[in-house]
PDB file of C-alpha atoms in Angstrom:
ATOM      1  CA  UNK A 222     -93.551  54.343  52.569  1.00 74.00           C
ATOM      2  CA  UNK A 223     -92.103  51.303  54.115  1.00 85.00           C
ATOM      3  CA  UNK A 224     -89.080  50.102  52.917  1.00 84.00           C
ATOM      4  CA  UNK A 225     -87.720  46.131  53.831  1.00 89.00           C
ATOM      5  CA  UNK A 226     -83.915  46.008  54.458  1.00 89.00           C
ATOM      6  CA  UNK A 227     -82.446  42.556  54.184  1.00 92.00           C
ATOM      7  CA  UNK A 228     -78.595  42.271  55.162  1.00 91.00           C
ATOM      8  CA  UNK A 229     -76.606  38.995  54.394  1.00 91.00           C
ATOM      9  CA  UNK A 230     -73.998  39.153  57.989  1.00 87.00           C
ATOM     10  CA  UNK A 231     -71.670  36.943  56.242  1.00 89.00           C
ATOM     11  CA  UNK A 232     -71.069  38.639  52.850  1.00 91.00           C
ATOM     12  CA  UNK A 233     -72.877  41.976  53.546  1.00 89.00           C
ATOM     13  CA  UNK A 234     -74.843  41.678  51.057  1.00 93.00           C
ATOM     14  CA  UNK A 235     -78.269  44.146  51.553  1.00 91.00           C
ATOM     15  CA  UNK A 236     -81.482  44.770  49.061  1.00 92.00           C
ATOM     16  CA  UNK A 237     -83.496  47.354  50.172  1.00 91.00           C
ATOM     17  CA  UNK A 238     -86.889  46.829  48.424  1.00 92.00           C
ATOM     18  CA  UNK A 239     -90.405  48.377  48.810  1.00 90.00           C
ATOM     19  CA  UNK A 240     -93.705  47.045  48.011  1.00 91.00           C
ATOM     20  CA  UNK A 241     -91.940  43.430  46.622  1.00 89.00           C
ATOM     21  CA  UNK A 242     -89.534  45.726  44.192  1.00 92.00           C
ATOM     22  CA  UNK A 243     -86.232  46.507  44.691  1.00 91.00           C
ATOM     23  CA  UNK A 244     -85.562  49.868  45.499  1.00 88.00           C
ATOM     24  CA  UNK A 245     -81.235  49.216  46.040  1.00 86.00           C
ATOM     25  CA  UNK A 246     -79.054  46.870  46.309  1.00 90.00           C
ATOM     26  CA  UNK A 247     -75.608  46.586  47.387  1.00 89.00           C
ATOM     27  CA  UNK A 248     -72.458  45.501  50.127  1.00 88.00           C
ATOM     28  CA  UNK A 249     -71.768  46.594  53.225  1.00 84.00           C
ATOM     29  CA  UNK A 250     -68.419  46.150  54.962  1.00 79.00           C
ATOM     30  CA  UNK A 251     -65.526  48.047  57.187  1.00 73.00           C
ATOM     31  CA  UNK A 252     -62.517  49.153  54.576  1.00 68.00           C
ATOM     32  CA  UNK A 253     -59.521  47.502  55.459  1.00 66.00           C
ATOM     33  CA  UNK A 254     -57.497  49.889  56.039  1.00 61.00           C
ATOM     34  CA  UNK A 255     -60.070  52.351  56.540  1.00 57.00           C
ATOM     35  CA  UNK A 256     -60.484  55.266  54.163  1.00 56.00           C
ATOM     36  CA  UNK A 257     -57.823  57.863  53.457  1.00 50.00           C
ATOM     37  CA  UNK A 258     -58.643  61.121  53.845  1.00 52.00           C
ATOM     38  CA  UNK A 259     -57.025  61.757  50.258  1.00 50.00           C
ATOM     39  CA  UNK A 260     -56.217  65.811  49.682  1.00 49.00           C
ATOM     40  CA  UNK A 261     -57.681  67.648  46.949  1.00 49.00           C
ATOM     41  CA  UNK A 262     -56.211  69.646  45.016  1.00 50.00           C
ATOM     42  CA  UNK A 263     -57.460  73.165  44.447  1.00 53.00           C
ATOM     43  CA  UNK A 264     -58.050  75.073  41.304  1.00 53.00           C
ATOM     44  CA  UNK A 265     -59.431  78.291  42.308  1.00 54.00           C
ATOM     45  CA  UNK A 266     -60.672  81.054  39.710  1.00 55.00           C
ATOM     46  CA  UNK A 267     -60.516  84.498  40.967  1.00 54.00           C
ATOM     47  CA  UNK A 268     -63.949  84.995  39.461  1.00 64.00           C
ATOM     48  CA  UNK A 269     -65.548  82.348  41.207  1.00 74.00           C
ATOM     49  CA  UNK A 270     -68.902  84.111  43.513  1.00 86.00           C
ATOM     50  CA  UNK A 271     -69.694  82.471  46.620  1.00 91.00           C
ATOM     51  CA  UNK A 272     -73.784  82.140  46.701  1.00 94.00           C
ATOM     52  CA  UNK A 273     -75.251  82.752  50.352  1.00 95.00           C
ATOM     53  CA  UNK A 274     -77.698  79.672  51.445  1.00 95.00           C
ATOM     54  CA  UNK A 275     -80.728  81.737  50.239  1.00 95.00           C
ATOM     55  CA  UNK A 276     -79.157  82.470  47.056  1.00 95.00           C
ATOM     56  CA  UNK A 277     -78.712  78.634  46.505  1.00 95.00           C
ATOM     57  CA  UNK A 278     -82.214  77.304  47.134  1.00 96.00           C
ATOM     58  CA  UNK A 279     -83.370  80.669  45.141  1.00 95.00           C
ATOM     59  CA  UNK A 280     -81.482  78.675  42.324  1.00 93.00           C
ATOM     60  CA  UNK A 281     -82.866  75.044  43.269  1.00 94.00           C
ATOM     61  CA  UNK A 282     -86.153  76.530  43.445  1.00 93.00           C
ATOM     62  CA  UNK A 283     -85.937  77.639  39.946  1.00 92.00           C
ATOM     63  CA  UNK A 284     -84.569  74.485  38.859  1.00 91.00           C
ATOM     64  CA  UNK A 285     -87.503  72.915  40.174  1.00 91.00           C
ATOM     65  CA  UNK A 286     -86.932  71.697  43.942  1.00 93.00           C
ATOM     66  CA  UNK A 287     -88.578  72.556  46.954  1.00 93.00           C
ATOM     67  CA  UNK A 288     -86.576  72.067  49.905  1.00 95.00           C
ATOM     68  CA  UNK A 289     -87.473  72.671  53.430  1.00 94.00           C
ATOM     69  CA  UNK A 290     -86.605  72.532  57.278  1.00 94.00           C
ATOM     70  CA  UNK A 291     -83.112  70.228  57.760  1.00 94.00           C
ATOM     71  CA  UNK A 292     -82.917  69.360  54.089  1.00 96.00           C
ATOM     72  CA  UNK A 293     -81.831  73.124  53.598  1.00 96.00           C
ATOM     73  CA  UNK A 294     -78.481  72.893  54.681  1.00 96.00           C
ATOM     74  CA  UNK A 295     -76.211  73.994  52.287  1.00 97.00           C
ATOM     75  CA  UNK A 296     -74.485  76.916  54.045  1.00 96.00           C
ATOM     76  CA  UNK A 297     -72.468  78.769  51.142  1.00 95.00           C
ATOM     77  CA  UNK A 298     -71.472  77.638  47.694  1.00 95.00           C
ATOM     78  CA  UNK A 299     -69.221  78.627  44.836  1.00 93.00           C
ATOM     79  CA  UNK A 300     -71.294  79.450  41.672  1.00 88.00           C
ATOM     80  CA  UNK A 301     -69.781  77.010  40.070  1.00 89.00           C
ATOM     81  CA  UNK A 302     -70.746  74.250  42.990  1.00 88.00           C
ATOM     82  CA  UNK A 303     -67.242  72.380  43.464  1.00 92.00           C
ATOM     83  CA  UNK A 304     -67.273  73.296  46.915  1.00 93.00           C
ATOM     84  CA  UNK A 305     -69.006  74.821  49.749  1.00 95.00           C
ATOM     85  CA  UNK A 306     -69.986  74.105  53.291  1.00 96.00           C
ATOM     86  CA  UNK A 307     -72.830  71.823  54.806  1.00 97.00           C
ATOM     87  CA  UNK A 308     -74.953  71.847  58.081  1.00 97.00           C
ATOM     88  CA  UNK A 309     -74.187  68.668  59.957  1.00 97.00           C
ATOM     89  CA  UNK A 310     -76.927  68.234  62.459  1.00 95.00           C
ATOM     90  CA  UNK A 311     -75.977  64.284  63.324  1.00 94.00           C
ATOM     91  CA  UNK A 312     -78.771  63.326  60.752  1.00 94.00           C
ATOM     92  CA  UNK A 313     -77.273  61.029  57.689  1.00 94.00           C
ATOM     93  CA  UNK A 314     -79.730  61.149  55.384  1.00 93.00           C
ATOM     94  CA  UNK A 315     -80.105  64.887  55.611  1.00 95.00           C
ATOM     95  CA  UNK A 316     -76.476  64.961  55.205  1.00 97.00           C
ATOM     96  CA  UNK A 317     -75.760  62.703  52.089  1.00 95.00           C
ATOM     97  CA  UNK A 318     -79.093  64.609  50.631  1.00 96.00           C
ATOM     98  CA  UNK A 319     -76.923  67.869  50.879  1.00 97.00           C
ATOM     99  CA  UNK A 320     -74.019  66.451  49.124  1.00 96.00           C
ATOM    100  CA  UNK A 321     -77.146  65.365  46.526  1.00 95.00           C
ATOM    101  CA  UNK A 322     -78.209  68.837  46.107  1.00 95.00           C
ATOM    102  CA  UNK A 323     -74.084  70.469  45.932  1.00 95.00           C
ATOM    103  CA  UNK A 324     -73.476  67.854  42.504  1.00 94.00           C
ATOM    104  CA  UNK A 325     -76.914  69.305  41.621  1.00 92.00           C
ATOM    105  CA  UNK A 326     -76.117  72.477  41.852  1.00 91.00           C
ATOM    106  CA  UNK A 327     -72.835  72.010  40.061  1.00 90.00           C
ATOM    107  CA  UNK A 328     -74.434  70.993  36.761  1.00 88.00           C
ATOM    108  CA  UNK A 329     -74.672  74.058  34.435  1.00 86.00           C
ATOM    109  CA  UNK A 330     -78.366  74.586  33.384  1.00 86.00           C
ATOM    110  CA  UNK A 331     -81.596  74.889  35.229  1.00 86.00           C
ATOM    111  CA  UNK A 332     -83.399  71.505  34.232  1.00 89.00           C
ATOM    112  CA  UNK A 333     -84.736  69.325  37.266  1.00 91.00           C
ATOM    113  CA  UNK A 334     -83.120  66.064  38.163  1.00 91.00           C
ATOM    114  CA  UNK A 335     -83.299  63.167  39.921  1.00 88.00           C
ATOM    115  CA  UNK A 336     -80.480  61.033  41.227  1.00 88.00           C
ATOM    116  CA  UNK A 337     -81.432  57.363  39.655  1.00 89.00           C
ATOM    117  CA  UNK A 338     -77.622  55.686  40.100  1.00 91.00           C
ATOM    118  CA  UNK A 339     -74.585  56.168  42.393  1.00 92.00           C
ATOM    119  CA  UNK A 340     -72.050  53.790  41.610  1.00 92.00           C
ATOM    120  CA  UNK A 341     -70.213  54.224  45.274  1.00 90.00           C
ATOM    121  CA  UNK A 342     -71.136  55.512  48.613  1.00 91.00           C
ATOM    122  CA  UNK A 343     -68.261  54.927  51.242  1.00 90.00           C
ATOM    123  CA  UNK A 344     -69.033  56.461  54.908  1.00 91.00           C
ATOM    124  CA  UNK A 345     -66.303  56.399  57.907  1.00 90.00           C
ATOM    125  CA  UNK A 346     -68.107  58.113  61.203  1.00 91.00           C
ATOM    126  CA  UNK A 347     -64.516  58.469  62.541  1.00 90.00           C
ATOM    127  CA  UNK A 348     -63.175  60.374  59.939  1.00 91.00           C
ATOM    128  CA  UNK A 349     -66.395  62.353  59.381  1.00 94.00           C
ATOM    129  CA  UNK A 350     -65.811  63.445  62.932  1.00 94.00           C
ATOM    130  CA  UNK A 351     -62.427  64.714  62.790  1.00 93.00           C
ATOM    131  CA  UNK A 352     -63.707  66.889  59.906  1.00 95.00           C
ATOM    132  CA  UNK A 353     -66.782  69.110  61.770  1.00 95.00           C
ATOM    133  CA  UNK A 354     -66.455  72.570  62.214  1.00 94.00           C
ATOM    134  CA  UNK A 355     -67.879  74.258  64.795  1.00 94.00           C
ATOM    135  CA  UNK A 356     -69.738  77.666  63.127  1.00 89.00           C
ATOM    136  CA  UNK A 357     -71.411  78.830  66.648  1.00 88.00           C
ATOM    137  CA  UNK A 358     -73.042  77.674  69.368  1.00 89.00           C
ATOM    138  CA  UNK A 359     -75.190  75.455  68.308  1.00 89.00           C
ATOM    139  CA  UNK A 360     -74.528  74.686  64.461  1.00 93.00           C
ATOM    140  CA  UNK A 361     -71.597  72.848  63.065  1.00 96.00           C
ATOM    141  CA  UNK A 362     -70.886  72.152  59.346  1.00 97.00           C
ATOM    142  CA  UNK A 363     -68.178  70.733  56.891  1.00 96.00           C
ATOM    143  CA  UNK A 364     -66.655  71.532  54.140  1.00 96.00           C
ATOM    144  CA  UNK A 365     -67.998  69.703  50.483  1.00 96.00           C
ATOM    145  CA  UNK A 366     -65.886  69.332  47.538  1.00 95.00           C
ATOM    146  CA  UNK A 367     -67.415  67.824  43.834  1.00 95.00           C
ATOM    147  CA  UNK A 368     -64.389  67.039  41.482  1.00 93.00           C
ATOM    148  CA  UNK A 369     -66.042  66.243  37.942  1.00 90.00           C
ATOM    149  CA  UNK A 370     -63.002  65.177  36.799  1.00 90.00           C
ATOM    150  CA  UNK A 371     -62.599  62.066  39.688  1.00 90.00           C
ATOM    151  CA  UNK A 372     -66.637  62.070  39.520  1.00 92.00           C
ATOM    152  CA  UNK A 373     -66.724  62.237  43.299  1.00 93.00           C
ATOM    153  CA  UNK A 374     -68.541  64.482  45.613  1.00 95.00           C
ATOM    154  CA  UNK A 375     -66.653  64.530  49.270  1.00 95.00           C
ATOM    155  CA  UNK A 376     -67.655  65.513  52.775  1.00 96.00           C
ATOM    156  CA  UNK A 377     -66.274  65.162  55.807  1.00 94.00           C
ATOM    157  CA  UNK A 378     -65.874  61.153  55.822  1.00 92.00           C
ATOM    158  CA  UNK A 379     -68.246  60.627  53.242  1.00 94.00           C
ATOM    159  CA  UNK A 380     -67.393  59.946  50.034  1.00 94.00           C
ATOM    160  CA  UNK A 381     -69.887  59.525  47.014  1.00 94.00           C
ATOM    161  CA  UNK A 382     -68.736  58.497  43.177  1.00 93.00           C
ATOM    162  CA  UNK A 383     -70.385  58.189  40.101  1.00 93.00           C
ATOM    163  CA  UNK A 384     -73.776  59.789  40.957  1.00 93.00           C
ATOM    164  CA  UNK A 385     -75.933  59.895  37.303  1.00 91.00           C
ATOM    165  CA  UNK A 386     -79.038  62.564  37.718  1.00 89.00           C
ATOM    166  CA  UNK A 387     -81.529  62.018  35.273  1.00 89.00           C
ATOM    167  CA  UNK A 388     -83.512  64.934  33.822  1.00 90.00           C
ATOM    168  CA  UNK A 389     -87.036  64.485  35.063  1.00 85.00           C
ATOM    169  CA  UNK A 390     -89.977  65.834  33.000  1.00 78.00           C
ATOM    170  CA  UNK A 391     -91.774  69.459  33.666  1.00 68.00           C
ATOM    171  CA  UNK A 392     -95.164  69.478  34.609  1.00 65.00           C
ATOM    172  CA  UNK A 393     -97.418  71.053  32.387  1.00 64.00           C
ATOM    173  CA  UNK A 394     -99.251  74.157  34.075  1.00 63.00           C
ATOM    174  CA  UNK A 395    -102.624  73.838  33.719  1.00 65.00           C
ATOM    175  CA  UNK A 396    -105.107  76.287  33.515  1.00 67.00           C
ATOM    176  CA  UNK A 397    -108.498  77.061  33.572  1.00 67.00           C
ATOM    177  CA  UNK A 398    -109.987  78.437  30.138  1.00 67.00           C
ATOM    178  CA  UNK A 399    -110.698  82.113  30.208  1.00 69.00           C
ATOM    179  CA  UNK A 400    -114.869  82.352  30.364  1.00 65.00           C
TER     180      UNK A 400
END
């Protein structure tokens, strides 16, 4: 796919469109003052499990998705799916596709879905920074929190709002008549 991204520098205005339709729309800018890094506040149930990362995609798998290489980063989950922790490998859209698949994961049922709206996406790099953890050697992660109350999903210094995940149609299996 190719994908045209047209910025406005003045207003910050972008459309990103592909093959003459428009894929997304929206403005950039720097917050003045920059974001907050607003605390949550935690409602813990002492019956909430924690789901390893295999038992996670096990569940995404079943729901329909087939994730792979980076785009398997979620690290641990509660069952419920308000919060967890996410490989952060320096790669953005692997990222914010993480924080994708935690809201997924926090809506009860097994149907697959497809993210068709998010009403806000607001990214500070500094912020995000101050927020890594490092796990070992060579992986670091941070910690994701979904509030369905506030409709938000944070990260690090990402924040996303309003995401809407439409239920996408099954495929029919197919098979061959028996001879």
């Amino acid at each position: 796919m190719k994908f045209l991204v047209t910025i406005a520098p003045v207003s910050g205005q972008f459309e990103v469109s592909e093959s003459n339709g428009l894929v997304v729309s929206g403005r950039i800018y720097a917050p003045n003052p920059p974001l907050l890094d607003v605390p949550t506040y935690e409602t813990k149930k002492t019956d909430d499990m924690h789901l390893t990362s295999s038992d996670i995609y096990k569940e995404l798998r079943l729901r329909g998705y087939d994730y792979g290489g980076l785009f398997q980063g979620i690290l641990s989950a509660t069952s419920r799916g308000d919060e967890g922790h996410l490989a952060w490998c320096g790669n953005w859209v692997t990222f914010i596709d993480l924080m994708l698949q935690v809201q997924v994961l926090s809506i009860p049922g097994r149907s697959l879905r497809l993210p068709t709206r998010i009403k806000s996406l607001r990214i500070d790099p500094l912020v995000h920074q101050e927020h890594i953890i490092q796990i070992d050697s060579e992986r670091q992660a941070l910690k994701v929190t979904v509030d369905k109350e506030l409709d938000t999903c944070k990260a690090g210094g990402v924040e996303m709002l309003g995401l809407h995940a439409t239920v996408a149609p099954r495929r029919q299996q197919t098979q061959a008549p028996p001879v």
